[in-house]
């Protein structure tokens, strides 16, 4: 049975890694681009590419109806995707592509929270965890700061990224600092960028330059997988992405009044006899994202 469960989990991970954009999310993406620019700019003055006009904003146009916020420029632009390699360095999944990065840091913004989960994972690994760099903090005079937590977005919450005709789920895992001449937006870990554009297209010093990527954050505690809702100690991108897919599928139902389009949530139990309420000794006895609590398989 263990081999069957492994096969099922790998299948779910493959679905999580590469999925079509559901109809409601595609419609939202097109409407955001079609409206030209944000009306409710929570904070503006950011740059997607160094030297541009600094017209990019954190947008709150759909805070009330869909409970989401996102990044947007003007003239139908969204943002690009730069590459972040911060966090654990030279982990087992590292393939050397971050070596070209000149601004890598050894920790991410929420390293302490990751470590506090007690899973043995001391920080995020850019090659395993698909994290988004969201929010800006700086100390220089005139630097535009933006803290997503002021609008209910919680650290390590699940985010949705629309890129290269795909929907990818990630987590809010890092913030933009003021280590460059301008306040930048539009950045994600190398594992997330690879899922979007392919391994040969991105490295530590080369991302995606077109302003056509939509980063969506979901305010509220229900967007946070927490200690047991994600495989923080995963050994691969596929394994971690699979662990947050169910929560991501629930969150995108907020957009456009629901309707997940062509990608319904994964089945609640794919291993008969190991579903919610079944007896267990550890999480390996439970199907999908269920965990073992007090000897019973339960939802995290």
mmCIF file of C-alpha atoms in Angstrom:
data_model
loop_
_atom_site.group_PDB
_atom_site.id
_atom_site.type_symbol
_atom_site.label_atom_id
_atom_site.label_comp_id
_atom_site.label_asym_id
_atom_site.label_seq_id
_atom_site.Cartn_x
_atom_site.Cartn_y
_atom_site.Cartn_z
ATOM 1 C CA UNK A 1 0.000 0.000 0.000
ATOM 2 C CA UNK A 2 2.887 2.366 0.660
ATOM 3 C CA UNK A 3 3.923 2.234 -2.989
ATOM 4 C CA UNK A 4 0.326 2.924 -4.084
ATOM 5 C CA UNK A 5 0.152 5.924 -1.801
ATOM 6 C CA UNK A 6 3.456 7.220 -3.176
ATOM 7 C CA UNK A 7 2.115 6.893 -6.723
ATOM 8 C CA UNK A 8 -1.042 8.793 -5.817
ATOM 9 C CA UNK A 9 0.902 11.572 -4.148
ATOM 10 C CA UNK A 10 3.219 11.912 -7.123
ATOM 11 C CA UNK A 11 0.193 12.143 -9.387
ATOM 12 C CA UNK A 12 -1.312 14.918 -7.271
ATOM 13 C CA UNK A 13 2.039 16.724 -7.223
ATOM 14 C CA UNK A 14 2.202 16.642 -11.016
ATOM 15 C CA UNK A 15 -1.244 18.249 -11.202
ATOM 16 C CA UNK A 16 -0.098 20.912 -8.726
ATOM 17 C CA UNK A 17 3.068 21.646 -10.682
ATOM 18 C CA UNK A 18 1.577 22.360 -14.093
ATOM 19 C CA UNK A 19 -2.092 23.307 -14.367
ATOM 20 C CA UNK A 20 -4.230 25.234 -16.797
ATOM 21 C CA UNK A 21 -5.677 28.526 -15.592
ATOM 22 C CA UNK A 22 -9.255 28.014 -14.325
ATOM 23 C CA UNK A 23 -11.903 30.056 -16.116
ATOM 24 C CA UNK A 24 -12.619 32.391 -13.199
ATOM 25 C CA UNK A 25 -8.930 33.199 -12.728
ATOM 26 C CA UNK A 26 -8.370 33.685 -16.455
ATOM 27 C CA UNK A 27 -11.335 36.062 -16.607
ATOM 28 C CA UNK A 28 -9.938 37.987 -13.651
ATOM 29 C CA UNK A 29 -6.485 38.178 -15.264
ATOM 30 C CA UNK A 30 -7.981 39.516 -18.490
ATOM 31 C CA UNK A 31 -10.160 42.050 -16.691
ATOM 32 C CA UNK A 32 -7.233 43.405 -14.667
ATOM 33 C CA UNK A 33 -5.155 43.841 -17.810
ATOM 34 C CA UNK A 34 -8.107 45.278 -19.703
ATOM 35 C CA UNK A 35 -8.893 47.995 -17.169
ATOM 36 C CA UNK A 36 -5.475 49.544 -17.796
ATOM 37 C CA UNK A 37 -4.448 50.488 -14.276
ATOM 38 C CA UNK A 38 -5.443 50.220 -10.635
ATOM 39 C CA UNK A 39 -8.069 52.578 -9.208
ATOM 40 C CA UNK A 40 -7.504 51.840 -5.510
ATOM 41 C CA UNK A 41 -3.726 52.110 -5.178
ATOM 42 C CA UNK A 42 -2.797 50.935 -1.696
ATOM 43 C CA UNK A 43 0.774 52.094 -2.352
ATOM 44 C CA UNK A 44 2.436 53.253 -5.556
ATOM 45 C CA UNK A 45 5.852 54.344 -6.802
ATOM 46 C CA UNK A 46 7.388 50.917 -7.392
ATOM 47 C CA UNK A 47 9.485 49.632 -10.294
ATOM 48 C CA UNK A 48 9.184 46.345 -12.149
ATOM 49 C CA UNK A 49 12.423 46.872 -14.075
ATOM 50 C CA UNK A 50 15.138 49.301 -13.003
ATOM 51 C CA UNK A 51 14.799 52.541 -14.914
ATOM 52 C CA UNK A 52 11.091 52.258 -15.729
ATOM 53 C CA UNK A 53 8.638 55.011 -14.800
ATOM 54 C CA UNK A 54 7.913 53.682 -11.303
ATOM 55 C CA UNK A 55 4.181 53.457 -11.983
ATOM 56 C CA UNK A 56 3.593 50.064 -10.362
ATOM 57 C CA UNK A 57 1.265 49.708 -7.383
ATOM 58 C CA UNK A 58 -0.128 47.326 -4.815
ATOM 59 C CA UNK A 59 -3.764 47.279 -5.901
ATOM 60 C CA UNK A 60 -6.835 46.978 -3.672
ATOM 61 C CA UNK A 61 -9.545 47.211 -6.336
ATOM 62 C CA UNK A 62 -10.926 43.802 -5.326
ATOM 63 C CA UNK A 63 -10.298 43.813 -1.583
ATOM 64 C CA UNK A 64 -14.020 43.942 -0.803
ATOM 65 C CA UNK A 65 -15.585 41.659 -3.395
ATOM 66 C CA UNK A 66 -12.933 38.957 -3.895
ATOM 67 C CA UNK A 67 -10.701 39.591 -0.851
ATOM 68 C CA UNK A 68 -7.507 39.706 -2.914
ATOM 69 C CA UNK A 69 -4.756 42.219 -3.564
ATOM 70 C CA UNK A 70 -2.216 42.202 -6.348
ATOM 71 C CA UNK A 71 0.463 44.123 -8.245
ATOM 72 C CA UNK A 72 -0.342 46.236 -11.284
ATOM 73 C CA UNK A 73 1.217 48.881 -13.503
ATOM 74 C CA UNK A 74 -0.497 51.126 -16.024
ATOM 75 C CA UNK A 75 -1.419 50.660 -19.669
ATOM 76 C CA UNK A 76 -2.488 47.069 -19.041
ATOM 77 C CA UNK A 77 0.846 46.082 -17.513
ATOM 78 C CA UNK A 78 1.177 43.748 -14.568
ATOM 79 C CA UNK A 79 4.757 43.012 -13.375
ATOM 80 C CA UNK A 80 7.719 40.906 -14.434
ATOM 81 C CA UNK A 81 9.335 38.040 -12.512
ATOM 82 C CA UNK A 82 12.829 38.493 -11.130
ATOM 83 C CA UNK A 83 14.562 35.582 -9.430
ATOM 84 C CA UNK A 84 15.175 35.242 -5.695
ATOM 85 C CA UNK A 85 17.664 32.720 -4.316
ATOM 86 C CA UNK A 86 17.486 33.754 -0.647
ATOM 87 C CA UNK A 87 17.204 31.221 2.160
ATOM 88 C CA UNK A 88 18.977 27.896 2.602
ATOM 89 C CA UNK A 89 22.092 27.793 0.454
ATOM 90 C CA UNK A 90 23.469 24.738 -1.374
ATOM 91 C CA UNK A 91 20.631 22.426 -0.325
ATOM 92 C CA UNK A 92 20.079 19.006 -1.924
ATOM 93 C CA UNK A 93 17.892 20.439 -4.715
ATOM 94 C CA UNK A 94 20.391 23.170 -5.687
ATOM 95 C CA UNK A 95 21.413 22.719 -9.333
ATOM 96 C CA UNK A 96 23.863 25.630 -9.399
ATOM 97 C CA UNK A 97 21.686 28.143 -11.263
ATOM 98 C CA UNK A 98 21.751 30.594 -8.348
ATOM 99 C CA UNK A 99 25.508 30.981 -8.606
ATOM 100 C CA UNK A 100 25.067 33.885 -11.010
ATOM 101 C CA UNK A 101 23.057 35.922 -8.499
ATOM 102 C CA UNK A 102 24.908 38.851 -6.983
ATOM 103 C CA UNK A 103 22.503 39.695 -4.153
ATOM 104 C CA UNK A 104 21.632 36.358 -2.516
ATOM 105 C CA UNK A 105 21.017 36.402 1.242
ATOM 106 C CA UNK A 106 21.228 33.419 3.569
ATOM 107 C CA UNK A 107 17.828 33.969 5.216
ATOM 108 C CA UNK A 108 14.295 34.854 4.184
ATOM 109 C CA UNK A 109 11.968 37.258 5.969
ATOM 110 C CA UNK A 110 9.993 34.612 7.882
ATOM 111 C CA UNK A 111 12.814 32.222 8.678
ATOM 112 C CA UNK A 112 11.928 32.272 12.373
ATOM 113 C CA UNK A 113 8.366 31.133 11.713
ATOM 114 C CA UNK A 114 9.495 28.294 9.454
ATOM 115 C CA UNK A 115 11.973 27.113 12.084
ATOM 116 C CA UNK A 116 9.347 27.357 14.840
ATOM 117 C CA UNK A 117 7.195 24.725 13.124
ATOM 118 C CA UNK A 118 9.591 22.087 14.407
ATOM 119 C CA UNK A 119 9.667 20.062 11.197
ATOM 120 C CA UNK A 120 13.450 20.207 10.944
ATOM 121 C CA UNK A 121 13.220 22.870 8.227
ATOM 122 C CA UNK A 122 15.225 25.889 9.410
ATOM 123 C CA UNK A 123 14.292 28.216 6.524
ATOM 124 C CA UNK A 124 12.867 28.256 3.027
ATOM 125 C CA UNK A 125 14.870 26.772 0.171
ATOM 126 C CA UNK A 126 14.453 28.680 -3.110
ATOM 127 C CA UNK A 127 14.882 25.455 -5.111
ATOM 128 C CA UNK A 128 12.110 23.670 -3.196
ATOM 129 C CA UNK A 129 9.679 26.271 -1.849
ATOM 130 C CA UNK A 130 7.808 28.345 -4.465
ATOM 131 C CA UNK A 131 7.800 31.586 -2.540
ATOM 132 C CA UNK A 132 6.832 35.088 -3.655
ATOM 133 C CA UNK A 133 8.700 38.255 -2.669
ATOM 134 C CA UNK A 134 5.858 40.581 -1.670
ATOM 135 C CA UNK A 135 5.926 43.821 0.314
ATOM 136 C CA UNK A 136 8.644 46.467 0.499
ATOM 137 C CA UNK A 137 10.623 47.663 3.478
ATOM 138 C CA UNK A 138 13.399 50.221 3.434
ATOM 139 C CA UNK A 139 14.991 52.873 5.591
ATOM 140 C CA UNK A 140 16.108 55.409 2.989
ATOM 141 C CA UNK A 141 14.283 58.714 2.816
ATOM 142 C CA UNK A 142 11.529 58.648 0.222
ATOM 143 C CA UNK A 143 11.553 54.860 -0.158
ATOM 144 C CA UNK A 144 7.939 53.627 -0.599
ATOM 145 C CA UNK A 145 7.280 50.983 2.046
ATOM 146 C CA UNK A 146 4.360 48.566 1.895
ATOM 147 C CA UNK A 147 3.499 45.919 4.491
ATOM 148 C CA UNK A 148 0.882 43.415 3.248
ATOM 149 C CA UNK A 149 0.093 42.547 6.873
ATOM 150 C CA UNK A 150 -1.551 45.967 7.218
ATOM 151 C CA UNK A 151 -4.194 44.619 4.837
ATOM 152 C CA UNK A 152 -4.612 41.190 6.413
ATOM 153 C CA UNK A 153 -2.111 39.158 4.382
ATOM 154 C CA UNK A 154 -0.293 36.815 6.765
ATOM 155 C CA UNK A 155 3.292 35.540 6.509
ATOM 156 C CA UNK A 156 3.696 32.179 4.764
ATOM 157 C CA UNK A 157 0.155 32.378 3.370
ATOM 158 C CA UNK A 158 -0.630 30.794 0.025
ATOM 159 C CA UNK A 159 -0.538 33.048 -3.045
ATOM 160 C CA UNK A 160 -1.568 32.452 -6.652
ATOM 161 C CA UNK A 161 0.654 33.362 -9.601
ATOM 162 C CA UNK A 162 -0.554 33.536 -13.204
ATOM 163 C CA UNK A 163 2.420 33.222 -15.537
ATOM 164 C CA UNK A 164 3.108 31.841 -19.006
ATOM 165 C CA UNK A 165 -0.479 30.616 -19.364
ATOM 166 C CA UNK A 166 -0.255 28.645 -16.101
ATOM 167 C CA UNK A 167 -1.557 28.927 -12.560
ATOM 168 C CA UNK A 168 1.070 28.266 -9.886
ATOM 169 C CA UNK A 169 0.534 28.277 -6.118
ATOM 170 C CA UNK A 170 3.262 29.677 -3.909
ATOM 171 C CA UNK A 171 3.620 31.206 -0.469
ATOM 172 C CA UNK A 172 4.446 34.680 0.726
ATOM 173 C CA UNK A 173 7.978 33.982 1.878
ATOM 174 C CA UNK A 174 10.144 37.091 1.517
ATOM 175 C CA UNK A 175 10.044 40.886 1.182
ATOM 176 C CA UNK A 176 11.830 43.444 -0.983
ATOM 177 C CA UNK A 177 14.558 45.440 0.778
ATOM 178 C CA UNK A 178 16.175 48.745 -0.148
ATOM 179 C CA UNK A 179 19.474 47.229 -1.283
ATOM 180 C CA UNK A 180 19.092 48.697 -4.783
ATOM 181 C CA UNK A 181 18.635 52.208 -6.173
ATOM 182 C CA UNK A 182 14.866 51.790 -6.628
ATOM 183 C CA UNK A 183 11.950 50.083 -4.859
ATOM 184 C CA UNK A 184 11.323 46.932 -6.884
ATOM 185 C CA UNK A 185 8.368 44.541 -7.181
ATOM 186 C CA UNK A 186 7.799 41.325 -9.103
ATOM 187 C CA UNK A 187 10.094 38.604 -7.748
ATOM 188 C CA UNK A 188 9.793 34.919 -6.857
ATOM 189 C CA UNK A 189 11.966 31.993 -5.863
ATOM 190 C CA UNK A 190 13.808 30.137 -8.581
ATOM 191 C CA UNK A 191 11.602 27.055 -8.107
ATOM 192 C CA UNK A 192 8.433 29.055 -8.771
ATOM 193 C CA UNK A 193 9.992 30.778 -11.788
ATOM 194 C CA UNK A 194 11.126 27.415 -13.134
ATOM 195 C CA UNK A 195 7.586 26.047 -12.843
ATOM 196 C CA UNK A 196 6.382 29.041 -14.850
ATOM 197 C CA UNK A 197 8.991 29.378 -17.570
ATOM 198 C CA UNK A 198 11.178 26.271 -17.545
ATOM 199 C CA UNK A 199 14.634 25.468 -16.230
ATOM 200 C CA UNK A 200 16.541 26.759 -19.236
ATOM 201 C CA UNK A 201 14.800 30.154 -19.157
ATOM 202 C CA UNK A 202 15.718 31.337 -15.656
ATOM 203 C CA UNK A 203 18.709 31.474 -13.341
ATOM 204 C CA UNK A 204 19.871 33.586 -10.429
ATOM 205 C CA UNK A 205 20.612 36.545 -12.664
ATOM 206 C CA UNK A 206 18.053 36.105 -15.447
ATOM 207 C CA UNK A 207 14.292 36.147 -15.018
ATOM 208 C CA UNK A 208 11.226 37.011 -17.078
ATOM 209 C CA UNK A 209 11.197 40.636 -18.241
ATOM 210 C CA UNK A 210 7.696 41.052 -19.691
ATOM 211 C CA UNK A 211 5.156 42.738 -17.429
ATOM 212 C CA UNK A 212 2.523 40.027 -17.795
ATOM 213 C CA UNK A 213 2.736 38.156 -14.480
ATOM 214 C CA UNK A 214 -0.118 38.426 -11.966
ATOM 215 C CA UNK A 215 0.746 37.899 -8.284
ATOM 216 C CA UNK A 216 -2.389 37.452 -6.128
ATOM 217 C CA UNK A 217 -2.347 37.573 -2.315
ATOM 218 C CA UNK A 218 -5.229 36.365 -0.134
ATOM 219 C CA UNK A 219 -5.847 38.254 3.132
ATOM 220 C CA UNK A 220 -7.062 36.227 6.091
ATOM 221 C CA UNK A 221 -5.895 33.407 8.321
ATOM 222 C CA UNK A 222 -7.656 30.843 6.132
ATOM 223 C CA UNK A 223 -4.874 31.361 3.558
ATOM 224 C CA UNK A 224 -2.170 30.146 5.971
ATOM 225 C CA UNK A 225 -1.310 26.420 5.818
ATOM 226 C CA UNK A 226 0.539 26.621 9.151
ATOM 227 C CA UNK A 227 2.717 23.905 10.610
ATOM 228 C CA UNK A 228 0.702 20.900 9.446
ATOM 229 C CA UNK A 229 -0.888 22.192 6.249
ATOM 230 C CA UNK A 230 2.237 22.106 4.101
ATOM 231 C CA UNK A 231 5.272 19.825 3.704
ATOM 232 C CA UNK A 232 7.816 22.376 4.869
ATOM 233 C CA UNK A 233 10.497 19.682 5.007
ATOM 234 C CA UNK A 234 9.772 18.521 1.433
ATOM 235 C CA UNK A 235 12.700 17.304 -0.627
ATOM 236 C CA UNK A 236 11.503 18.709 -3.944
ATOM 237 C CA UNK A 237 9.416 21.472 -5.472
ATOM 238 C CA UNK A 238 6.791 18.960 -6.645
ATOM 239 C CA UNK A 239 6.350 17.569 -3.143
ATOM 240 C CA UNK A 240 5.897 20.987 -1.545
ATOM 241 C CA UNK A 241 3.660 22.322 -4.332
ATOM 242 C CA UNK A 242 1.438 19.271 -4.014
ATOM 243 C CA UNK A 243 1.023 19.890 -0.304
ATOM 244 C CA UNK A 244 -0.480 23.381 -0.763
ATOM 245 C CA UNK A 245 -2.546 22.638 -3.881
ATOM 246 C CA UNK A 246 -5.764 21.877 -2.001
ATOM 247 C CA UNK A 247 -5.636 25.144 -0.064
ATOM 248 C CA UNK A 248 -4.810 27.079 -3.213
ATOM 249 C CA UNK A 249 -7.808 25.561 -4.995
ATOM 250 C CA UNK A 250 -10.061 26.706 -2.159
ATOM 251 C CA UNK A 251 -8.670 30.236 -2.144
ATOM 252 C CA UNK A 252 -9.161 30.884 -5.849
ATOM 253 C CA UNK A 253 -12.879 30.223 -5.382
ATOM 254 C CA UNK A 254 -13.002 33.783 -3.996
ATOM 255 C CA UNK A 255 -12.288 35.199 -7.437
ATOM 256 C CA UNK A 256 -15.198 36.086 -9.661
ATOM 257 C CA UNK A 257 -17.756 34.588 -7.325
ATOM 258 C CA UNK A 258 -16.320 31.076 -7.423
ATOM 259 C CA UNK A 259 -16.197 28.530 -10.194
ATOM 260 C CA UNK A 260 -12.838 26.822 -10.319
ATOM 261 C CA UNK A 261 -13.016 26.273 -14.058
ATOM 262 C CA UNK A 262 -11.291 23.234 -15.489
ATOM 263 C CA UNK A 263 -9.242 22.412 -12.397
ATOM 264 C CA UNK A 264 -11.430 21.239 -9.490
ATOM 265 C CA UNK A 265 -9.805 20.636 -6.119
ATOM 266 C CA UNK A 266 -8.061 17.287 -5.710
ATOM 267 C CA UNK A 267 -10.218 14.482 -4.235
ATOM 268 C CA UNK A 268 -10.569 14.680 -0.468
ATOM 269 C CA UNK A 269 -9.302 11.111 -0.116
ATOM 270 C CA UNK A 270 -7.473 9.089 -2.750
ATOM 271 C CA UNK A 271 -6.389 6.165 -0.504
ATOM 272 C CA UNK A 272 -9.406 4.152 0.602
ATOM 273 C CA UNK A 273 -9.217 3.044 4.217
ATOM 274 C CA UNK A 274 -6.872 5.888 5.133
ATOM 275 C CA UNK A 275 -9.337 8.774 4.943
ATOM 276 C CA UNK A 276 -10.506 11.183 7.627
ATOM 277 C CA UNK A 277 -11.284 9.290 10.842
ATOM 278 C CA UNK A 278 -9.164 6.217 10.029
ATOM 279 C CA UNK A 279 -6.730 4.917 12.655
ATOM 280 C CA UNK A 280 -3.087 5.943 12.250
ATOM 281 C CA UNK A 281 0.315 5.932 13.903
ATOM 282 C CA UNK A 282 1.842 8.775 11.858
ATOM 283 C CA UNK A 283 1.065 10.881 8.782
ATOM 284 C CA UNK A 284 2.271 8.104 6.471
ATOM 285 C CA UNK A 285 -0.876 6.181 7.425
ATOM 286 C CA UNK A 286 -3.145 8.987 6.162
ATOM 287 C CA UNK A 287 -4.196 9.890 2.636
ATOM 288 C CA UNK A 288 -3.310 13.084 0.772
ATOM 289 C CA UNK A 289 -2.965 16.127 3.083
ATOM 290 C CA UNK A 290 -4.537 14.496 6.143
ATOM 291 C CA UNK A 291 -2.397 14.345 9.282
ATOM 292 C CA UNK A 292 -2.351 11.939 12.190
ATOM 293 C CA UNK A 293 -3.854 13.522 15.313
ATOM 294 C CA UNK A 294 -4.563 11.517 18.471
ATOM 295 C CA UNK A 295 -4.432 8.273 16.526
ATOM 296 C CA UNK A 296 -6.917 9.389 13.843
ATOM 297 C CA UNK A 297 -6.429 10.805 10.328
ATOM 298 C CA UNK A 298 -7.665 14.408 10.409
ATOM 299 C CA UNK A 299 -7.574 17.644 8.471
ATOM 300 C CA UNK A 300 -4.745 19.957 9.455
#
